[in-house]
GROMACS .gro file of C-alpha atoms in nm:
model
  418
    1MET     CA    1   4.883   4.099   5.943
    2TYR     CA    2   5.044   3.773   5.840
    3ARG     CA    3   5.419   3.757   5.799
    4LYS     CA    4   5.537   3.775   5.441
    5HIS     CA    5   5.801   3.551   5.296
    6LEU     CA    6   6.156   3.678   5.334
    7GLN     CA    7   6.198   3.764   4.968
    8GLU     CA    8   5.869   3.957   4.962
    9ILE     CA    9   5.953   4.210   5.232
   10PRO     CA   10   5.982   4.551   5.064
   11SER     CA   11   6.282   4.775   5.119
   12SER     CA   12   6.257   5.034   5.391
   13SER     CA   13   6.583   5.205   5.298
   14THR     CA   14   6.619   5.473   5.037
   15ASN     CA   15   6.999   5.471   5.023
   16VAL     CA   16   7.061   5.111   4.925
   17SER     CA   17   7.223   5.040   4.591
   18THR     CA   18   7.001   4.855   4.344
   19SER     CA   19   7.241   4.845   4.050
   20LEU     CA   20   7.302   4.471   4.086
   21GLU     CA   21   7.006   4.259   3.983
   22TRP     CA   22   6.943   3.930   4.157
   23ASP     CA   23   7.007   3.630   3.938
   24PRO     CA   24   7.064   3.303   4.126
   25GLY     CA   25   7.243   3.142   3.833
   26LYS     CA   26   7.483   3.427   3.772
   27THR     CA   27   7.544   3.475   4.142
   28SER     CA   28   7.633   3.107   4.169
   29GLU     CA   29   7.886   3.158   3.890
   30LEU     CA   30   8.033   3.452   4.081
   31LEU     CA   31   8.068   3.243   4.395
   32SER     CA   32   8.234   2.966   4.199
   33GLY     CA   33   8.472   3.217   4.047
   34MET     CA   34   8.562   3.333   4.396
   35GLY     CA   35   8.607   2.978   4.521
   36VAL     CA   36   8.302   3.003   4.748
   37SER     CA   37   8.051   2.720   4.771
   38ALA     CA   38   7.692   2.837   4.752
   39LEU     CA   39   7.430   2.745   5.008
   40LYS     CA   40   7.214   2.448   4.907
   41LYS     CA   41   6.847   2.487   4.822
   42ASP     CA   42   6.618   2.325   5.072
   43LYS     CA   43   6.321   2.104   4.992
   44LEU     CA   44   6.067   2.375   5.064
   45GLY     CA   45   6.195   2.588   4.780
   46ASN     CA   46   6.221   2.888   5.009
   47GLU     CA   47   6.541   3.033   4.862
   48ASN     CA   48   6.778   2.929   5.137
   49THR     CA   49   6.580   3.072   5.426
   50PRO     CA   50   6.800   3.021   5.734
   51GLN     CA   51   6.714   2.694   5.906
   52ASP     CA   52   6.665   2.848   6.247
   53LEU     CA   53   6.375   3.048   6.102
   54LEU     CA   54   6.192   2.742   5.976
   55VAL     CA   55   5.936   2.539   6.163
   56SER     CA   56   6.060   2.187   6.216
   57SER     CA   57   5.716   2.049   6.134
   58PRO     CA   58   5.532   2.296   5.907
   59CYS     CA   59   5.228   2.069   5.870
   60LEU     CA   60   5.107   2.086   6.228
   61PRO     CA   61   4.726   2.119   6.257
   62PRO     CA   62   4.584   2.456   6.359
   63LYS     CA   63   4.567   2.509   6.730
   64ARG     CA   64   4.234   2.602   6.883
   65GLN     CA   65   4.233   2.809   7.195
   66LYS     CA   66   3.920   2.840   7.406
   67VAL     CA   67   3.846   3.162   7.579
   68LYS     CA   68   3.636   3.218   7.887
   69ASP     CA   69   3.325   3.002   7.940
   70ASN     CA   70   3.093   3.299   7.938
   71GLU     CA   71   3.187   3.378   7.579
   72LYS     CA   72   2.999   3.078   7.441
   73ASP     CA   73   3.296   2.867   7.340
   74PHE     CA   74   3.430   3.128   7.094
   75VAL     CA   75   3.755   2.995   6.953
   76ILE     CA   76   4.063   3.154   6.789
   77VAL     CA   77   4.219   2.962   6.501
   78ARG     CA   78   4.591   3.023   6.453
   79ARG     CA   79   4.718   2.971   6.100
   80PRO     CA   80   5.058   2.804   6.066
   81TRP     CA   81   5.330   3.037   5.935
   82LEU     CA   82   5.592   2.917   5.691
   83LEU     CA   83   5.841   3.138   5.865
   84ARG     CA   84   5.778   3.114   6.239
   85GLU     CA   85   5.968   3.330   6.483
   86ALA     CA   86   6.275   3.182   6.643
   87GLU     CA   87   6.286   3.106   7.013
   88SER     CA   88   6.420   3.453   7.080
   89GLY     CA   89   6.107   3.602   6.932
   90ILE     CA   90   6.303   3.784   6.657
   91SER     CA   91   6.286   3.695   6.290
   92LEU     CA   92   6.550   3.825   6.047
   93ASP     CA   93   6.293   3.892   5.777
   94ALA     CA   94   6.127   4.146   6.006
   95LEU     CA   95   6.444   4.350   6.055
   96PRO     CA   96   6.476   4.679   5.866
   97ASP     CA   97   6.740   4.718   5.597
   98GLU     CA   98   6.958   4.939   5.815
   99LEU     CA   99   6.985   4.675   6.087
  100LEU     CA  100   7.056   4.394   5.843
  101LEU     CA  101   7.332   4.607   5.689
  102ALA     CA  102   7.481   4.656   6.035
  103ILE     CA  103   7.483   4.277   6.079
  104PHE     CA  104   7.628   4.213   5.733
  105ALA     CA  105   7.910   4.457   5.811
  106TYR     CA  106   8.055   4.197   6.049
  107LEU     CA  107   8.060   3.918   5.790
  108PRO     CA  108   8.386   3.812   5.624
  109LEU     CA  109   8.402   3.816   5.245
  110LYS     CA  110   8.304   3.456   5.177
  111ASP     CA  111   8.010   3.464   5.416
  112LEU     CA  112   7.890   3.791   5.266
  113LEU     CA  113   7.890   3.631   4.922
  114LYS     CA  114   7.701   3.330   5.057
  115VAL     CA  115   7.422   3.534   5.214
  116SER     CA  116   7.376   3.711   4.882
  117MET     CA  117   7.221   3.383   4.765
  118ILE     CA  118   6.949   3.379   5.032
  119CYS     CA  119   6.691   3.588   4.848
  120LYS     CA  120   6.646   3.900   4.639
  121ARG     CA  121   6.640   4.130   4.938
  122TRP     CA  122   6.954   3.987   5.096
  123HIS     CA  123   7.131   3.992   4.760
  124ARG     CA  124   7.054   4.361   4.721
  125LEU     CA  125   7.166   4.438   5.075
  126SER     CA  126   7.481   4.224   5.057
  127PHE     CA  127   7.602   4.435   4.764
  128ASP     CA  128   7.529   4.767   4.928
  129GLU     CA  129   7.810   5.016   4.873
  130SER     CA  130   7.866   5.062   5.244
  131LEU     CA  131   7.989   4.701   5.271
  132TRP     CA  132   8.234   4.708   4.979
  133GLN     CA  133   8.448   5.013   5.047
  134THR     CA  134   8.770   4.812   5.087
  135LEU     CA  135   8.847   4.479   4.919
  136ASP     CA  136   9.160   4.259   4.927
  137LEU     CA  137   9.184   3.964   4.684
  138THR     CA  138   9.561   3.918   4.704
  139GLY     CA  139   9.690   3.604   4.533
  140GLY     CA  140   9.351   3.497   4.402
  141ASN     CA  141   9.260   3.325   4.077
  142LEU     CA  142   8.978   3.549   3.959
  143LEU     CA  143   8.775   3.390   3.682
  144PRO     CA  144   8.616   3.598   3.403
  145GLY     CA  145   8.329   3.811   3.528
  146VAL     CA  146   8.427   3.821   3.896
  147LEU     CA  147   8.572   4.173   3.898
  148GLY     CA  148   8.296   4.289   3.665
  149GLN     CA  149   8.044   4.224   3.942
  150LEU     CA  150   8.246   4.313   4.252
  151LEU     CA  151   8.416   4.641   4.156
  152PRO     CA  152   8.094   4.825   4.058
  153ALA     CA  153   7.956   4.746   4.406
  154GLY     CA  154   8.120   5.067   4.532
  155VAL     CA  155   8.479   4.954   4.597
  156THR     CA  156   8.709   5.250   4.665
  157VAL     CA  157   9.015   5.058   4.790
  158PHE     CA  158   9.116   4.749   4.593
  159ARG     CA  159   9.423   4.542   4.677
  160CYS     CA  160   9.490   4.256   4.438
  161PRO     CA  161   9.865   4.195   4.388
  162ARG     CA  162  10.006   3.864   4.264
  163SER     CA  163   9.665   3.752   4.137
  164CYS     CA  164   9.555   3.590   3.814
  165ILE     CA  165   9.286   3.814   3.668
  166GLY     CA  166   9.041   3.702   3.400
  167ASP     CA  167   8.832   3.931   3.179
  168PRO     CA  168   8.630   4.154   3.416
  169LEU     CA  169   8.327   4.146   3.179
  170PHE     CA  170   8.177   4.472   3.305
  171LYS     CA  171   7.803   4.496   3.238
  172THR     CA  172   7.807   4.875   3.240
  173SER     CA  173   8.030   5.155   3.120
  174ASN     CA  174   7.970   5.360   3.436
  175LEU     CA  175   8.286   5.486   3.600
  176LEU     CA  176   8.418   5.295   3.900
  177LYS     CA  177   8.468   5.462   4.239
  178ILE     CA  178   8.816   5.318   4.299
  179GLN     CA  179   9.061   5.565   4.453
  180HIS     CA  180   9.339   5.331   4.569
  181LEU     CA  181   9.437   5.042   4.340
  182ASP     CA  182   9.717   4.784   4.369
  183LEU     CA  183   9.754   4.530   4.087
  184SER     CA  184  10.128   4.476   4.130
  185ASN     CA  185  10.277   4.165   3.971
  186CYS     CA  186   9.942   4.029   3.856
  187THR     CA  187   9.892   3.793   3.566
  188VAL     CA  188   9.662   3.998   3.347
  189SER     CA  189   9.649   4.085   2.979
  190ALA     CA  190   9.696   4.445   2.868
  191ALA     CA  191   9.344   4.439   2.720
  192ASP     CA  192   9.182   4.325   3.047
  193LEU     CA  193   9.390   4.574   3.247
  194TYR     CA  194   9.277   4.852   3.014
  195SER     CA  195   8.911   4.750   3.061
  196ILE     CA  196   8.957   4.824   3.434
  197LEU     CA  197   9.164   5.141   3.413
  198CYS     CA  198   8.952   5.303   3.144
  199LEU     CA  199   8.672   5.317   3.403
  200CYS     CA  200   8.892   5.480   3.668
  201GLU     CA  201   8.911   5.859   3.690
  202LYS     CA  202   8.924   5.910   4.067
  203LEU     CA  203   9.254   5.737   4.143
  204GLN     CA  204   9.474   5.884   4.412
  205ASN     CA  205   9.716   5.591   4.452
  206LEU     CA  206   9.802   5.337   4.182
  207SER     CA  207  10.054   5.053   4.163
  208LEU     CA  208  10.104   4.844   3.848
  209GLU     CA  209  10.451   4.715   3.931
  210GLY     CA  210  10.589   4.453   3.695
  211LEU     CA  211  10.308   4.465   3.439
  212VAL     CA  212  10.314   4.491   3.061
  213LEU     CA  213  10.122   4.808   2.978
  214SER     CA  214  10.020   4.988   2.660
  215ASP     CA  215   9.982   5.347   2.542
  216ASN     CA  216   9.606   5.324   2.599
  217ILE     CA  217   9.665   5.220   2.960
  218ILE     CA  218   9.904   5.511   3.015
  219LYS     CA  219   9.649   5.749   2.860
  220SER     CA  220   9.383   5.609   3.097
  221ILE     CA  221   9.612   5.686   3.391
  222ALA     CA  222   9.646   6.039   3.254
  223ARG     CA  223   9.271   6.089   3.309
  224ASN     CA  224   9.324   6.083   3.686
  225PRO     CA  225   9.412   6.442   3.777
  226SER     CA  226   9.404   6.366   4.151
  227LEU     CA  227   9.675   6.098   4.134
  228ILE     CA  228   9.922   6.143   4.421
  229ARG     CA  229  10.128   5.821   4.419
  230LEU     CA  230  10.213   5.616   4.109
  231ASN     CA  231  10.425   5.300   4.104
  232LEU     CA  232  10.523   5.174   3.757
  233CYS     CA  233  10.841   4.995   3.866
  234GLY     CA  234  10.949   4.734   3.611
  235CYS     CA  235  10.673   4.815   3.362
  236SER     CA  236  10.706   4.803   2.985
  237GLY     CA  237  10.511   4.835   2.661
  238PHE     CA  238  10.445   5.210   2.634
  239SER     CA  239  10.600   5.493   2.434
  240ALA     CA  240  10.784   5.805   2.547
  241GLU     CA  241  10.503   6.015   2.399
  242ALA     CA  242  10.241   5.844   2.617
  243LEU     CA  243  10.467   5.888   2.922
  244GLU     CA  244  10.501   6.258   2.844
  245LEU     CA  245  10.123   6.297   2.819
  246MET     CA  246  10.065   6.118   3.149
  247LEU     CA  247  10.324   6.317   3.344
  248SER     CA  248  10.193   6.644   3.203
  249SER     CA  249   9.836   6.553   3.304
  250CYS     CA  250   9.911   6.423   3.655
  251SER     CA  251  10.014   6.758   3.795
  252VAL     CA  252   9.974   6.683   4.166
  253LEU     CA  253  10.193   6.372   4.184
  254GLU     CA  254  10.399   6.360   4.502
  255GLU     CA  255  10.553   6.012   4.475
  256LEU     CA  256  10.660   5.851   4.147
  257ASN     CA  257  10.842   5.522   4.092
  258LEU     CA  258  10.965   5.472   3.734
  259SER     CA  259  11.256   5.244   3.822
  260TRP     CA  260  11.371   4.962   3.598
  261CYS     CA  261  11.117   5.019   3.324
  262GLU     CA  262  11.216   4.931   2.968
  263PHE     CA  263  11.314   5.291   2.898
  264THR     CA  264  11.526   5.432   2.622
  265ALA     CA  265  11.717   5.759   2.661
  266THR     CA  266  11.410   5.925   2.504
  267HIS     CA  267  11.188   5.788   2.779
  268VAL     CA  268  11.426   5.918   3.047
  269LYS     CA  269  11.434   6.265   2.895
  270ALA     CA  270  11.052   6.267   2.873
  271ALA     CA  271  11.041   6.180   3.243
  272VAL     CA  272  11.282   6.448   3.368
  273ASN     CA  273  11.137   6.716   3.141
  274HIS     CA  274  10.768   6.662   3.223
  275VAL     CA  275  10.745   6.532   3.580
  276THR     CA  276  10.550   6.777   3.793
  277SER     CA  277  10.742   7.029   4.002
  278LYS     CA  278  10.536   6.919   4.305
  279ILE     CA  279  10.707   6.580   4.323
  280THR     CA  280  10.875   6.508   4.657
  281GLN     CA  281  10.978   6.142   4.615
  282LEU     CA  282  11.117   6.007   4.288
  283ASN     CA  283  11.275   5.674   4.189
  284LEU     CA  284  11.458   5.674   3.855
  285SER     CA  285  11.697   5.389   3.929
  286GLY     CA  286  11.811   5.129   3.679
  287TYR     CA  287  11.885   5.338   3.371
  288ARG     CA  288  12.255   5.269   3.345
  289GLU     CA  289  12.377   5.453   3.033
  290ASN     CA  290  12.044   5.625   2.962
  291LEU     CA  291  12.047   5.866   3.257
  292GLN     CA  292  12.304   6.140   3.202
  293ILE     CA  293  12.439   6.414   3.429
  294ALA     CA  294  12.252   6.665   3.213
  295ASP     CA  295  11.930   6.484   3.299
  296VAL     CA  296  12.008   6.523   3.671
  297LYS     CA  297  12.059   6.896   3.618
  298THR     CA  298  11.723   6.924   3.439
  299LEU     CA  299  11.550   6.719   3.706
  300VAL     CA  300  11.685   6.925   3.998
  301GLU     CA  301  11.592   7.253   3.831
  302ARG     CA  302  11.241   7.126   3.761
  303CYS     CA  303  11.175   6.957   4.098
  304PRO     CA  304  11.311   7.175   4.382
  305LEU     CA  305  11.088   7.008   4.646
  306LEU     CA  306  11.255   6.666   4.627
  307VAL     CA  307  11.294   6.498   4.965
  308HIS     CA  308  11.372   6.141   4.853
  309LEU     CA  309  11.567   6.071   4.532
  310ASP     CA  310  11.684   5.732   4.405
  311LEU     CA  311  11.920   5.729   4.104
  312SER     CA  312  12.083   5.391   4.174
  313ASP     CA  313  12.237   5.184   3.892
  314SER     CA  314  12.315   5.487   3.678
  315MET     CA  315  12.658   5.421   3.533
  316MET     CA  316  12.705   5.767   3.385
  317LEU     CA  317  12.677   5.965   3.708
  318LYS     CA  318  12.997   6.119   3.847
  319PRO     CA  319  13.084   6.338   4.148
  320GLU     CA  320  13.019   6.649   3.938
  321CYS     CA  321  12.643   6.586   3.978
  322PHE     CA  322  12.680   6.655   4.352
  323GLN     CA  323  12.659   7.027   4.281
  324TYR     CA  324  12.300   6.975   4.170
  325PHE     CA  325  12.208   6.769   4.475
  326LYS     CA  326  12.326   7.059   4.693
  327GLN     CA  327  12.057   7.276   4.535
  328LEU     CA  328  11.784   7.055   4.682
  329VAL     CA  329  11.720   7.231   5.011
  330PHE     CA  330  11.470   6.966   5.130
  331LEU     CA  331  11.668   6.656   5.033
  332GLN     CA  332  11.678   6.398   5.315
  333HIS     CA  333  11.726   6.060   5.143
  334LEU     CA  334  11.961   5.991   4.851
  335CYS     CA  335  12.030   5.659   4.681
  336LEU     CA  336  12.334   5.620   4.451
  337SER     CA  337  12.399   5.246   4.482
  338ARG     CA  338  12.611   5.092   4.204
  339CYS     CA  339  12.691   5.426   4.044
  340TYR     CA  340  13.044   5.298   3.989
  341GLN     CA  341  13.200   5.619   3.859
  342ILE     CA  342  13.154   5.775   4.204
  343SER     CA  343  13.441   5.688   4.437
  344PRO     CA  344  13.402   5.635   4.813
  345ALA     CA  345  13.627   5.933   4.885
  346ALA     CA  346  13.409   6.163   4.676
  347LEU     CA  347  13.104   6.079   4.886
  348VAL     CA  348  13.240   6.284   5.175
  349GLU     CA  349  13.138   6.594   4.980
  350LEU     CA  350  12.773   6.502   5.036
  351GLY     CA  351  12.821   6.596   5.400
  352GLU     CA  352  12.774   6.956   5.287
  353ILE     CA  353  12.404   6.879   5.234
  354ARG     CA  354  12.288   6.960   5.588
  355THR     CA  355  11.939   6.817   5.540
  356LEU     CA  356  12.061   6.474   5.422
  357LYS     CA  357  11.975   6.198   5.672
  358THR     CA  358  12.026   5.871   5.482
  359LEU     CA  359  12.261   5.768   5.202
  360GLN     CA  360  12.247   5.436   5.016
  361VAL     CA  361  12.569   5.358   4.827
  362PHE     CA  362  12.575   4.978   4.803
  363GLY     CA  363  12.833   4.848   4.561
  364ILE     CA  364  13.046   5.162   4.582
  365VAL     CA  365  13.198   5.121   4.927
  366THR     CA  366  13.357   4.816   5.082
  367ASP     CA  367  13.315   4.726   5.447
  368SER     CA  368  13.640   4.895   5.542
  369SER     CA  369  13.568   5.213   5.347
  370LEU     CA  370  13.214   5.216   5.488
  371GLN     CA  371  13.352   5.252   5.838
  372LEU     CA  372  13.571   5.544   5.731
  373LEU     CA  373  13.277   5.705   5.553
  374GLU     CA  374  13.057   5.673   5.862
  375GLU     CA  375  13.325   5.844   6.068
  376ALA     CA  376  13.344   6.127   5.813
  377LEU     CA  377  12.965   6.162   5.802
  378PRO     CA  378  12.854   6.092   6.163
  379ASP     CA  379  12.511   6.253   6.126
  380MET     CA  380  12.415   6.042   5.826
  381LYS     CA  381  12.282   5.682   5.821
  382ILE     CA  382  12.463   5.497   5.544
  383ASN     CA  383  12.346   5.177   5.373
  384GLY     CA  384  12.057   5.124   5.610
  385SER     CA  385  11.820   4.978   5.350
  386HIS     CA  386  11.858   4.799   5.017
  387PHE     CA  387  11.523   4.913   4.884
  388THR     CA  388  11.324   5.234   4.872
  389SER     CA  389  10.954   5.250   4.948
  390ILE     CA  390  10.873   5.529   4.704
  391ALA     CA  391  10.506   5.500   4.590
  392ARG     CA  392  10.491   5.133   4.688
  393PRO     CA  393  10.155   5.031   4.842
  394THR     CA  394  10.283   4.783   5.100
  395VAL     CA  395  10.620   4.800   5.271
  396GLY     CA  396  10.764   4.529   5.494
  397ASN     CA  397  10.514   4.260   5.596
  398LYS     CA  398  10.346   4.125   5.281
  399LYS     CA  399  10.077   3.959   5.495
  400SER     CA  400   9.945   4.300   5.588
  401HIS     CA  401   9.606   4.385   5.441
  402GLU     CA  402   9.698   4.754   5.416
  403ILE     CA  403   9.781   4.960   5.110
  404TRP     CA  404   9.918   5.310   5.153
  405GLY     CA  405   9.817   5.289   5.519
  406ILE     CA  406   9.455   5.190   5.447
  407LYS     CA  407   9.334   4.860   5.593
  408CYS     CA  408   9.103   4.643   5.382
  409ARG     CA  409   8.801   4.497   5.565
  410LEU     CA  410   8.689   4.238   5.308
  411THR     CA  411   8.980   4.002   5.256
  412LEU     CA  412   9.037   3.668   5.091
  413ARG     CA  413   9.169   3.480   5.394
  414ASN     CA  414   9.273   3.168   5.206
  415PRO     CA  415   9.389   3.241   4.848
  416SER     CA  416   9.448   2.869   4.788
  417PHE     CA  417   9.070   2.844   4.763
  418LEU     CA  418   9.083   3.012   4.425
   0.00000   0.00000   0.00000
């Protein structure tokens, strides 16, 4: 049997995704949007067949091979193949889908996108779900349509902070498979952000830090009942009613960061009255006059499992709220920085909380009073960190390709490309 052209080899795999149709023009646009140069067409019009598979001189005359003399000069004519086997004797077009997928799994992102231009078969295989589980496009300039083609490829972990995101232009309304999503500090319109989140109902971890949201976006988040960690630090643009709906729907939240949002006193009350009782880490810092001692009382009564609590920059808090902190039998980390109505001397009372390991009180104590406080509370680490990591996807080294402890395989190594 003569060897078929690369693009004509039928699939031998039954578990390969076929949702993305091969279109050379549109794929070229995708590569351009990702900052990846496409492979050039060769003169034979063979859809970018790898050069090492091509015969250097395809027009060689047929070879005639004589057999034994007693067979009356019977000859065998060998036809020239367009795709002749390489020196190793192995041709990529003869490999089964499973083996090609195993090879593609070692390719970096840009090379994987390039091989998708080889032919229909390689395009289908290069967008197989097994290759796109984790994707990191941090700092990229993603043109319209890029996310609309990449995210439906089966991405479950998507890290894309500090990026400029154009309209995703999804071609289908099918739900995405994303479970862990970080779009912190992106440049993206509320409408385009909604077009992504409205297709997400399997989220477990979500970070939208610093973004302008909307009620529709908050309601989309509410449709993720399995959400465990949510970071909305510094967000704005949504009502207290939408916040109430979201917190009531996300009943298994364990970590929640609502610090420094554009909240009114109504927003704060909606938060403390509707946050799930299963919460263990909560950041409600930055609410100055809007967080009252009564709100702390409500919060403690509602959330007895709190381990880490940050109420920094709350001007209305006084030592009388310490009685509520003492009710938290699992409390290990407490942040009260810049709560100026709490004096350094009053902080000694927190030593009665036997489970408390760290205390952040920047702005309240001076260097001299800090030393006295450390002597009074020898088993407690005081002012060890300026920031809390509650619900944040990446802590410490920003060059890490991990979010919530999950490492992304496909990464954009050089964001300046975009």
